[in-house]
PDB file of N, CA and C in Angstrom:
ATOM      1  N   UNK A  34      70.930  92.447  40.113  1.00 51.00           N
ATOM      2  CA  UNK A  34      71.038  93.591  41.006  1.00 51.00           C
ATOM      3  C   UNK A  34      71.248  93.138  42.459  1.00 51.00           C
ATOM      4  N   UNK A  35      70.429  92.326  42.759  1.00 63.00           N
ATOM      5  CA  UNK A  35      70.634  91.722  44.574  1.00 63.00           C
ATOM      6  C   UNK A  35      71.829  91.029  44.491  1.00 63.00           C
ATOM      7  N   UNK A  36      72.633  90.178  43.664  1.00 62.00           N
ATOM      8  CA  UNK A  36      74.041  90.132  43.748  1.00 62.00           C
ATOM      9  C   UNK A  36      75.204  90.966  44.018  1.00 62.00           C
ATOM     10  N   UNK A  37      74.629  91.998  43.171  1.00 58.00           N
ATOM     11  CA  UNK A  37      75.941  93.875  43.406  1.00 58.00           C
ATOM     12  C   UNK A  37      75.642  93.627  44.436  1.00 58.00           C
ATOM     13  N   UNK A  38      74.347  94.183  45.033  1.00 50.00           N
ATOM     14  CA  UNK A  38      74.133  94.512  46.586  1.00 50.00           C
ATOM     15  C   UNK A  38      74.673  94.007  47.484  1.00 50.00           C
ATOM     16  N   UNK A  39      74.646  92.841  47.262  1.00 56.00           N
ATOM     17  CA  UNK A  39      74.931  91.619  48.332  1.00 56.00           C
ATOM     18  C   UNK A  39      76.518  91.664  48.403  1.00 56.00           C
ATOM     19  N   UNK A  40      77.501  91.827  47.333  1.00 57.00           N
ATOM     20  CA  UNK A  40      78.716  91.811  47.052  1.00 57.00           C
ATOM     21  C   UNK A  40      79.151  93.204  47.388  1.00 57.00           C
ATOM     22  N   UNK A  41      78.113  94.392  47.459  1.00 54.00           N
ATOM     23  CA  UNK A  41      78.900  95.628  48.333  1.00 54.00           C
ATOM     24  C   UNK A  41      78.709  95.800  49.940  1.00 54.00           C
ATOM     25  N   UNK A  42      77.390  94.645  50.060  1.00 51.00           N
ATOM     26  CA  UNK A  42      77.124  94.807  51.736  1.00 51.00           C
ATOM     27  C   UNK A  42      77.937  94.135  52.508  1.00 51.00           C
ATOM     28  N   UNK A  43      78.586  92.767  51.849  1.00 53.00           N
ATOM     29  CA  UNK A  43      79.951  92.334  52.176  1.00 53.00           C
ATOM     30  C   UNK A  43      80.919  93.221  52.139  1.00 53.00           C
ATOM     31  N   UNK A  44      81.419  94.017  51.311  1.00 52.00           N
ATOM     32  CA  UNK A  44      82.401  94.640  51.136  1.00 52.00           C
ATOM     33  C   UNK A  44      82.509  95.239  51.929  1.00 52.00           C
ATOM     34  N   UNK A  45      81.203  96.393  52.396  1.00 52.00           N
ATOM     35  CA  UNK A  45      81.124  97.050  53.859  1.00 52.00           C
ATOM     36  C   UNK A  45      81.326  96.076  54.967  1.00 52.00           C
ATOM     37  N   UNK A  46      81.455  95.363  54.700  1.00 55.00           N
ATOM     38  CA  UNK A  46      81.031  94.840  56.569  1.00 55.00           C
ATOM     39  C   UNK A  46      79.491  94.315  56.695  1.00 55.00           C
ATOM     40  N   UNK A  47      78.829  94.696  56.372  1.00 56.00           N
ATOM     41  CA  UNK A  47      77.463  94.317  56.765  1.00 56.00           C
ATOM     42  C   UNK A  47      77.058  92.711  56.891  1.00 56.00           C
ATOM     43  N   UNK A  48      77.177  92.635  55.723  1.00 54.00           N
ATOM     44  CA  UNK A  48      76.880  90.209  56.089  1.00 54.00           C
ATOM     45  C   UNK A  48      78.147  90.003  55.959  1.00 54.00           C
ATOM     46  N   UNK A  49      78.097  89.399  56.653  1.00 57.00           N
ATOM     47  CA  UNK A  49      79.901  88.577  56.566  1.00 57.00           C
ATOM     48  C   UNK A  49      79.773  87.347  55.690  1.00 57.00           C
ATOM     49  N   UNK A  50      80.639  87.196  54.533  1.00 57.00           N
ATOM     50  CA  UNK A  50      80.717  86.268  53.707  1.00 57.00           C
ATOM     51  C   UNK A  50      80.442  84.602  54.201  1.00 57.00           C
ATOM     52  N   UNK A  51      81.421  84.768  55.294  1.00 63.00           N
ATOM     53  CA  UNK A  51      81.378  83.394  56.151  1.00 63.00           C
ATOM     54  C   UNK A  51      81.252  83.530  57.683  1.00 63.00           C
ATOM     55  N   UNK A  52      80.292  82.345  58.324  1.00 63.00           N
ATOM     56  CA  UNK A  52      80.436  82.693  59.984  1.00 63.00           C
ATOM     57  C   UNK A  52      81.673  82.636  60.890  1.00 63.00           C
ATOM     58  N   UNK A  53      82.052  83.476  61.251  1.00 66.00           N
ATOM     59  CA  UNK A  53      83.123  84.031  62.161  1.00 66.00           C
ATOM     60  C   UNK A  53      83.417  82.490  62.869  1.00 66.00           C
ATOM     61  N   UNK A  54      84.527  81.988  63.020  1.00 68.00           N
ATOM     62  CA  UNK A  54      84.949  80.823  63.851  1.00 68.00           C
ATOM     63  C   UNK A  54      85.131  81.162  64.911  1.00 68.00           C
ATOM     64  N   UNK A  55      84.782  79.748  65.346  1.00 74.00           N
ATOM     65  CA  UNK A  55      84.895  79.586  66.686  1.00 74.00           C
ATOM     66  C   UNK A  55      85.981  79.305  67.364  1.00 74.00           C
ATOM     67  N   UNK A  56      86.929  80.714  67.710  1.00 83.00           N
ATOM     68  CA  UNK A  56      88.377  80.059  68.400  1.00 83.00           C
ATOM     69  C   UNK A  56      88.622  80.101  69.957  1.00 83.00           C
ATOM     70  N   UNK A  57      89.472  79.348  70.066  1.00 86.00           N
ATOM     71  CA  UNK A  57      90.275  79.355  71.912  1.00 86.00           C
ATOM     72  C   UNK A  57      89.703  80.673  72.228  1.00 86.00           C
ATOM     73  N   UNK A  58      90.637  81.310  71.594  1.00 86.00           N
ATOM     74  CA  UNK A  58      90.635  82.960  72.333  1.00 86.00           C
ATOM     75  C   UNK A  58      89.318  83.471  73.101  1.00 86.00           C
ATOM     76  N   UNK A  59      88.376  82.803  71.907  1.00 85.00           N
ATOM     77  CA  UNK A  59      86.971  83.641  71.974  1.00 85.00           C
ATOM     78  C   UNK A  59      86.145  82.568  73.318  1.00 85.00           C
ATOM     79  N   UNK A  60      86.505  81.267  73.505  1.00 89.00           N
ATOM     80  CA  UNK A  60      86.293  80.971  74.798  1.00 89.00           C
ATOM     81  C   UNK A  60      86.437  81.205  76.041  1.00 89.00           C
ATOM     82  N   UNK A  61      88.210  81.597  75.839  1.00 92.00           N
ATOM     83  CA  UNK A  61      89.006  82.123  77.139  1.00 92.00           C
ATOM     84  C   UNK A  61      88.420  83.476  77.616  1.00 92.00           C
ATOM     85  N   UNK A  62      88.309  84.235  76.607  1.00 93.00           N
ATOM     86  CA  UNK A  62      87.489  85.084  76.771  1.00 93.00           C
ATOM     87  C   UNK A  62      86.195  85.950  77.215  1.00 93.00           C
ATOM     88  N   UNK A  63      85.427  84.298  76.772  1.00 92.00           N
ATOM     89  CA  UNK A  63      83.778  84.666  77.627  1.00 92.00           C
ATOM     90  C   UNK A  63      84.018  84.082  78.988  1.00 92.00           C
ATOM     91  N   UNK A  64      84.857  82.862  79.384  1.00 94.00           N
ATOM     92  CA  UNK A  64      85.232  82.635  80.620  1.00 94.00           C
ATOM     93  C   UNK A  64      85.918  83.343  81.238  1.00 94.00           C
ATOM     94  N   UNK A  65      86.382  84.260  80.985  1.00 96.00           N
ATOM     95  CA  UNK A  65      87.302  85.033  81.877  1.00 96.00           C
ATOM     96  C   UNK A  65      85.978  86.229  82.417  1.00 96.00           C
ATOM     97  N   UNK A  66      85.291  86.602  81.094  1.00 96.00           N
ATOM     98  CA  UNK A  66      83.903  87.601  81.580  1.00 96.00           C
ATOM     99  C   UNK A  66      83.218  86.821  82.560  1.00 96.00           C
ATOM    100  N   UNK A  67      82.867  86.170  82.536  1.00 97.00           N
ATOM    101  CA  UNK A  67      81.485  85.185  83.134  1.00 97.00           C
ATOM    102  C   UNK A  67      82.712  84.740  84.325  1.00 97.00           C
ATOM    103  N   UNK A  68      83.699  84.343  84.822  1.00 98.00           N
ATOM    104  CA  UNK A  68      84.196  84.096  86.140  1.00 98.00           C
ATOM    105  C   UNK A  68      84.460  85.684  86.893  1.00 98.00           C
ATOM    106  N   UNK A  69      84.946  86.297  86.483  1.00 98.00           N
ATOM    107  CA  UNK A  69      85.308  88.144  86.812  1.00 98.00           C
ATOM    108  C   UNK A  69      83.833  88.403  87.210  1.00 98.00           C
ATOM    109  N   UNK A  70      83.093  88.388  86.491  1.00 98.00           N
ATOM    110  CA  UNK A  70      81.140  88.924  86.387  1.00 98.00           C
ATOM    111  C   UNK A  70      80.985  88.304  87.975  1.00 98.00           C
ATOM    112  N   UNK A  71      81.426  87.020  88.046  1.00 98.00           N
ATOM    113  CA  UNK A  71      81.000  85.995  89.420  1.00 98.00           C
ATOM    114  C   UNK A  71      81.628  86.357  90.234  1.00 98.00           C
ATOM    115  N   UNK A  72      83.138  86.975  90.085  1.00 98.00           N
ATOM    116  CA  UNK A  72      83.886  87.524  91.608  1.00 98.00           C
ATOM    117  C   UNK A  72      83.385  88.655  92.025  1.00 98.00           C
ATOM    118  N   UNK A  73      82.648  89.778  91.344  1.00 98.00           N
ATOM    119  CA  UNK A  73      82.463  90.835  91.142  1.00 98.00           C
ATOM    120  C   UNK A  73      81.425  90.888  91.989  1.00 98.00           C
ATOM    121  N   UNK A  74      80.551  89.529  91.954  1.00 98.00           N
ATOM    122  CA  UNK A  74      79.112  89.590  92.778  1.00 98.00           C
ATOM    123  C   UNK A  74      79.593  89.220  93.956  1.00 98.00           C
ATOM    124  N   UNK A  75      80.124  88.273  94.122  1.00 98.00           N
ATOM    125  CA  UNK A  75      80.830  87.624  95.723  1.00 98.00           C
ATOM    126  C   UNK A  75      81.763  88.710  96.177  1.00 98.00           C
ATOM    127  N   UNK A  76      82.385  89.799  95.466  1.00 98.00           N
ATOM    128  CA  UNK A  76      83.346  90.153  95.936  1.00 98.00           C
ATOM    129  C   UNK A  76      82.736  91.674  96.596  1.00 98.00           C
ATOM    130  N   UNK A  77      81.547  91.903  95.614  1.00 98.00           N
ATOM    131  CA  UNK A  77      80.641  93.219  96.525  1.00 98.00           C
ATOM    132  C   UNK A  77      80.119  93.114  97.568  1.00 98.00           C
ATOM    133  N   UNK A  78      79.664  91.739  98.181  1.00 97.00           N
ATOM    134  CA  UNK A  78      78.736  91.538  98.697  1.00 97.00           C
ATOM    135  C   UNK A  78      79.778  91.323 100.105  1.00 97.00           C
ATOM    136  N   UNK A  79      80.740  90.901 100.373  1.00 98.00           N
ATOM    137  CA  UNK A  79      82.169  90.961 100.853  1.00 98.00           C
ATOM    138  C   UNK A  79      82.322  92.512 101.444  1.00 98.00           C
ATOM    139  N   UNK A  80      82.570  93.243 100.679  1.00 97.00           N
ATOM    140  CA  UNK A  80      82.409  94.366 100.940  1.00 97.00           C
ATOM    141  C   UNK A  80      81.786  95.466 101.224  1.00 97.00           C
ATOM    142  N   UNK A  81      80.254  94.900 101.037  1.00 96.00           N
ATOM    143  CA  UNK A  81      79.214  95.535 101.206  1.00 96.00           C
ATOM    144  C   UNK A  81      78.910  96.419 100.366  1.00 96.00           C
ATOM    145  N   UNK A  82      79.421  96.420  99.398  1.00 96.00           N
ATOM    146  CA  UNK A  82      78.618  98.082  98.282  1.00 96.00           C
ATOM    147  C   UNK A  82      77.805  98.425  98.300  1.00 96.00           C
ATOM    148  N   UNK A  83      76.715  98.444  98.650  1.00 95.00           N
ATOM    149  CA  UNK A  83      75.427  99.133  98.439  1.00 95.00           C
ATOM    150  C   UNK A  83      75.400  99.760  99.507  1.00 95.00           C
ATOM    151  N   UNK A  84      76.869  99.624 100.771  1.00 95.00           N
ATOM    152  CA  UNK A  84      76.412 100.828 101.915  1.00 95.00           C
ATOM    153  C   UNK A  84      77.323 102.156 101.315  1.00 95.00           C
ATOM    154  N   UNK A  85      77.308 101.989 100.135  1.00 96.00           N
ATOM    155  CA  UNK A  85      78.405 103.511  99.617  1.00 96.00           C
ATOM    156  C   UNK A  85      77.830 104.038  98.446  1.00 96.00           C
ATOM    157  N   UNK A  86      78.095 105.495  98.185  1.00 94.00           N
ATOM    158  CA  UNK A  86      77.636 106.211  96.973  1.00 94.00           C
ATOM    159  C   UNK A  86      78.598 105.845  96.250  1.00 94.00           C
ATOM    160  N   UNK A  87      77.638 105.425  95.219  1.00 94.00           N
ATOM    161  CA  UNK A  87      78.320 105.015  94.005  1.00 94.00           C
ATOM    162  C   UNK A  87      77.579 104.634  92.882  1.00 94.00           C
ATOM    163  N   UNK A  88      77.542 104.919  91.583  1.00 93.00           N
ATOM    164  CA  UNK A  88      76.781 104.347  90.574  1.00 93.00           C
ATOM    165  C   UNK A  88      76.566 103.167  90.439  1.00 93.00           C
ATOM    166  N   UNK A  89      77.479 102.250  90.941  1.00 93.00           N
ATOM    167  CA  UNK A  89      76.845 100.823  91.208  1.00 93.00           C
ATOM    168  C   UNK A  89      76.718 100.208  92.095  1.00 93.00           C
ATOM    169  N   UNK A  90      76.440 100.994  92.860  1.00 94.00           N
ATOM    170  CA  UNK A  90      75.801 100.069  94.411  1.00 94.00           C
ATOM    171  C   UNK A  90      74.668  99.244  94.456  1.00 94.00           C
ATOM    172  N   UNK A  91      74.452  98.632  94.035  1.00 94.00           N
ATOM    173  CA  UNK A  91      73.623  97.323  93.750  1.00 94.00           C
ATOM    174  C   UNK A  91      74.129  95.772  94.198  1.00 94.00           C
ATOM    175  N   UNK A  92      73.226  95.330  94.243  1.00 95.00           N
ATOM    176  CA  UNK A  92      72.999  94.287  95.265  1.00 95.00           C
ATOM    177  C   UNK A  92      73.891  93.196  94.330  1.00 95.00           C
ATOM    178  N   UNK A  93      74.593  92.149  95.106  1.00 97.00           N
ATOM    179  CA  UNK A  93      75.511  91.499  94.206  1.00 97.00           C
ATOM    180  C   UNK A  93      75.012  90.762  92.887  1.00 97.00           C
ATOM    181  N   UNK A  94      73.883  90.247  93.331  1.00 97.00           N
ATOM    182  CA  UNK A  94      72.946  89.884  91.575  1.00 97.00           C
ATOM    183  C   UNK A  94      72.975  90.844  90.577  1.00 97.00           C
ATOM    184  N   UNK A  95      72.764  91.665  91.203  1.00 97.00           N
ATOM    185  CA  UNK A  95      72.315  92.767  90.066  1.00 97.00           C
ATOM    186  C   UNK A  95      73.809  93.109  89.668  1.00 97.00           C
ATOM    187  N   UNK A  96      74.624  93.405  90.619  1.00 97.00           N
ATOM    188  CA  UNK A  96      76.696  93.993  89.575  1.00 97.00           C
ATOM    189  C   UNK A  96      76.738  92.864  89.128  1.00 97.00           C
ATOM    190  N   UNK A  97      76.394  91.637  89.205  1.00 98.00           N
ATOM    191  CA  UNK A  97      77.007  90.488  88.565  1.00 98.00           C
ATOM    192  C   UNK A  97      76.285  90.562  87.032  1.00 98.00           C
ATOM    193  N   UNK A  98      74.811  90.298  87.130  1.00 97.00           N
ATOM    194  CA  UNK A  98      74.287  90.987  85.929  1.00 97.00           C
ATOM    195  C   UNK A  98      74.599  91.811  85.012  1.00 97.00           C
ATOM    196  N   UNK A  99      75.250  93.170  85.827  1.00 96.00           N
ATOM    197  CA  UNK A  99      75.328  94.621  84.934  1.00 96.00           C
ATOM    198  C   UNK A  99      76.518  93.707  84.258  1.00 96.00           C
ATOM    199  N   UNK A 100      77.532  93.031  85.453  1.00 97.00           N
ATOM    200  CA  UNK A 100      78.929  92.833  84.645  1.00 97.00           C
ATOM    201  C   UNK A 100      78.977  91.816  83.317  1.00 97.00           C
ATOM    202  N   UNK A 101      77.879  90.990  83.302  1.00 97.00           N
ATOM    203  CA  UNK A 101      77.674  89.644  82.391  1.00 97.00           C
ATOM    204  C   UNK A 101      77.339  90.967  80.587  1.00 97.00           C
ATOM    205  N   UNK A 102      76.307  91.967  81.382  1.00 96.00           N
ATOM    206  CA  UNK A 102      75.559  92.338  80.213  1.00 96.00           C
ATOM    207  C   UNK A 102      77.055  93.661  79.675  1.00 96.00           C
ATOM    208  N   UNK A 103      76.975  94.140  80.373  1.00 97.00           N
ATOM    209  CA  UNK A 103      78.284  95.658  79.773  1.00 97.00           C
ATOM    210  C   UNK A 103      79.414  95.621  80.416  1.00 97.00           C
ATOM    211  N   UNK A 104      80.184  94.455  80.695  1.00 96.00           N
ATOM    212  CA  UNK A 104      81.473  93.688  81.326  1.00 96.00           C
ATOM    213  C   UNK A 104      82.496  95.050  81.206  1.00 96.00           C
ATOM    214  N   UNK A 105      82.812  95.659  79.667  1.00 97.00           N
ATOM    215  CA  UNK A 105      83.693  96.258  79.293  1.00 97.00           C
ATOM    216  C   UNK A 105      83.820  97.206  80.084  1.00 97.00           C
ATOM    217  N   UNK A 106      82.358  98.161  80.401  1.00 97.00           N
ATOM    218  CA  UNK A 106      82.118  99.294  81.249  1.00 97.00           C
ATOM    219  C   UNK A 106      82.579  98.752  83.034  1.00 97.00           C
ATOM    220  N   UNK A 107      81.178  97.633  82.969  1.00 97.00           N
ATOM    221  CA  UNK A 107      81.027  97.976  84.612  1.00 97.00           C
ATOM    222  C   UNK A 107      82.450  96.986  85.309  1.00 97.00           C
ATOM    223  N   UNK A 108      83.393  96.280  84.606  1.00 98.00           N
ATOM    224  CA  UNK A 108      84.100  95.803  85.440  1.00 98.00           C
ATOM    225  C   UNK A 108      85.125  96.786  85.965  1.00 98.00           C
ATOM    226  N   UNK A 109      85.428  97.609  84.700  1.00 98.00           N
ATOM    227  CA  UNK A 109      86.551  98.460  85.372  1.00 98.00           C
ATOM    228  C   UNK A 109      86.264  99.503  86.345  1.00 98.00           C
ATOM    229  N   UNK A 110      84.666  99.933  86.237  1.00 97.00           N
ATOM    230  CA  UNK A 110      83.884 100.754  86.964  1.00 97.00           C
ATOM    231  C   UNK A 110      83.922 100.358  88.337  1.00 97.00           C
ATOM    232  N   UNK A 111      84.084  99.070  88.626  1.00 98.00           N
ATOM    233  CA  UNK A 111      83.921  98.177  89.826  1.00 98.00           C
ATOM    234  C   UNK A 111      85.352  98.490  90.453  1.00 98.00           C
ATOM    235  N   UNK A 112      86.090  98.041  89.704  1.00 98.00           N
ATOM    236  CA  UNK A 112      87.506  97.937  90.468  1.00 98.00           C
ATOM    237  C   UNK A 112      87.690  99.157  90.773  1.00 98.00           C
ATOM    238  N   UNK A 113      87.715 100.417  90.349  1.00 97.00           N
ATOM    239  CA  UNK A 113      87.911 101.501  90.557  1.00 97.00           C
ATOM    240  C   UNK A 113      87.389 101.879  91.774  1.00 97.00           C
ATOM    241  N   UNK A 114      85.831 101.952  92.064  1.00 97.00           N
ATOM    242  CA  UNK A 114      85.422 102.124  93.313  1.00 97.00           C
ATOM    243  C   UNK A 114      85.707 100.987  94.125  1.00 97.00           C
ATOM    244  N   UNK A 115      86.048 100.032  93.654  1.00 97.00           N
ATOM    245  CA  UNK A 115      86.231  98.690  94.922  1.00 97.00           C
ATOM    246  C   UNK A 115      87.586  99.271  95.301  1.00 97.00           C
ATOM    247  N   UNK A 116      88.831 100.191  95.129  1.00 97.00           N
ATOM    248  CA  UNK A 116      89.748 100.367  95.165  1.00 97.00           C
ATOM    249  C   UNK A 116      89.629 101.593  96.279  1.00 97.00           C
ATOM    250  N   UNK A 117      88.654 102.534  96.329  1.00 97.00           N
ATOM    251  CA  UNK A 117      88.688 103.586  97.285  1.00 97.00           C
ATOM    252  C   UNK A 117      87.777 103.194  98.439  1.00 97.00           C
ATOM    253  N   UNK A 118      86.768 101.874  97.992  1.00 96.00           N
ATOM    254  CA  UNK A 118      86.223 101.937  99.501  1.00 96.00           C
ATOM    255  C   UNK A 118      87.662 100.413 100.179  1.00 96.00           C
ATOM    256  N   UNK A 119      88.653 100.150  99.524  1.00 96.00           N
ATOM    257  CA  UNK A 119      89.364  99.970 100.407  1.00 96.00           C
ATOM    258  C   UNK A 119      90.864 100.772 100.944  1.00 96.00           C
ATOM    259  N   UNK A 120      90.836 101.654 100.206  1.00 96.00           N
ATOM    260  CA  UNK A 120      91.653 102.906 100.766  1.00 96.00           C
ATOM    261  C   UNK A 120      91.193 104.057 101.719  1.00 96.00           C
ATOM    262  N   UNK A 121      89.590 103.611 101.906  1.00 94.00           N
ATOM    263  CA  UNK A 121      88.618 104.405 102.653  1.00 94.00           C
ATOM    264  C   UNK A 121      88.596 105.757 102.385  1.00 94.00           C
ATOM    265  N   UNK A 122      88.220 105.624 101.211  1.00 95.00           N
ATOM    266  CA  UNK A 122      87.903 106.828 100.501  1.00 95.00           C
ATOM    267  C   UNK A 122      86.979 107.206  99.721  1.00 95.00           C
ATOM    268  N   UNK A 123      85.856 106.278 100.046  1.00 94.00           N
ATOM    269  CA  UNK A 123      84.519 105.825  99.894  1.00 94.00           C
ATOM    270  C   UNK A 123      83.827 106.276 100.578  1.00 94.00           C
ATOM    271  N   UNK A 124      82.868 107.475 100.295  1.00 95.00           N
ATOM    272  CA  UNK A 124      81.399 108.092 101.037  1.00 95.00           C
ATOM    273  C   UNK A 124      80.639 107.167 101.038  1.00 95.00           C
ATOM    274  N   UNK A 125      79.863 106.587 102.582  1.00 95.00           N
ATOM    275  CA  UNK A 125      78.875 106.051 103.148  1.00 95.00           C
ATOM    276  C   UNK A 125      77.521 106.753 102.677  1.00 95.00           C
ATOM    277  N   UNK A 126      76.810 106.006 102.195  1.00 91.00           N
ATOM    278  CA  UNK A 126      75.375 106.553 101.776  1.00 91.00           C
ATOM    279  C   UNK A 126      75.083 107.183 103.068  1.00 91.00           C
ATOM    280  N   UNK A 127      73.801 107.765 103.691  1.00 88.00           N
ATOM    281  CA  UNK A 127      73.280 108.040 104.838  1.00 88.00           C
ATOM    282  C   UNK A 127      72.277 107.290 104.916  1.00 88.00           C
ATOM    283  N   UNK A 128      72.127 107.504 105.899  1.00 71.00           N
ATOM    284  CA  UNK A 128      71.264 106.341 106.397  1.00 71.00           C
ATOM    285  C   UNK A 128      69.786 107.091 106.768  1.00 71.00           C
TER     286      UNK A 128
END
């Protein structure tokens, strides 16, 4: 019986028969996250984000963080507002 099982939880998807290899792609890949994640922190802090409303106005550790942990979300989230506070179209928090 734990054989069926095992041979339909593969079938779904669930255990993968064999461990997923390790290719180029999947290197280029986390390096491209993890260097982007690093411009993202130098590049807020440049610009100052945390003097603007915005869901990620956080201090450059912390966007570099968000970007390492949910890259997919917060990088494009980044560029987007990094794009209007240099078209100046970016609301200043108050002070």
């Amino acid at each position: 019986m734990s054989e069926f099982l095992n041979n339909s939880l593969t079938l779904l998807g669930q255990i993968p028969s064999e461990p997923t290899p390790f290719t180029p792609v999947v290197l280029l890949f986390q390096i491209f996250i993890l260097l982007s994640s690093i411009w993202v922190g130098i590049d807020s802090s440049k610009i100052e984000l945390k003097k603007y409303k915005s869901g990620i106005s956080y201090g450059p550790i912390v966007i570099t963080i968000l970007c390492l942990a949910l890259w997919i979300v917060a990088f494009p989230w980044y560029l987007v507002v990094r794009a209007k506070i240099k078209d100046g179209k970016a609301e200043l928090k108050q002070a």
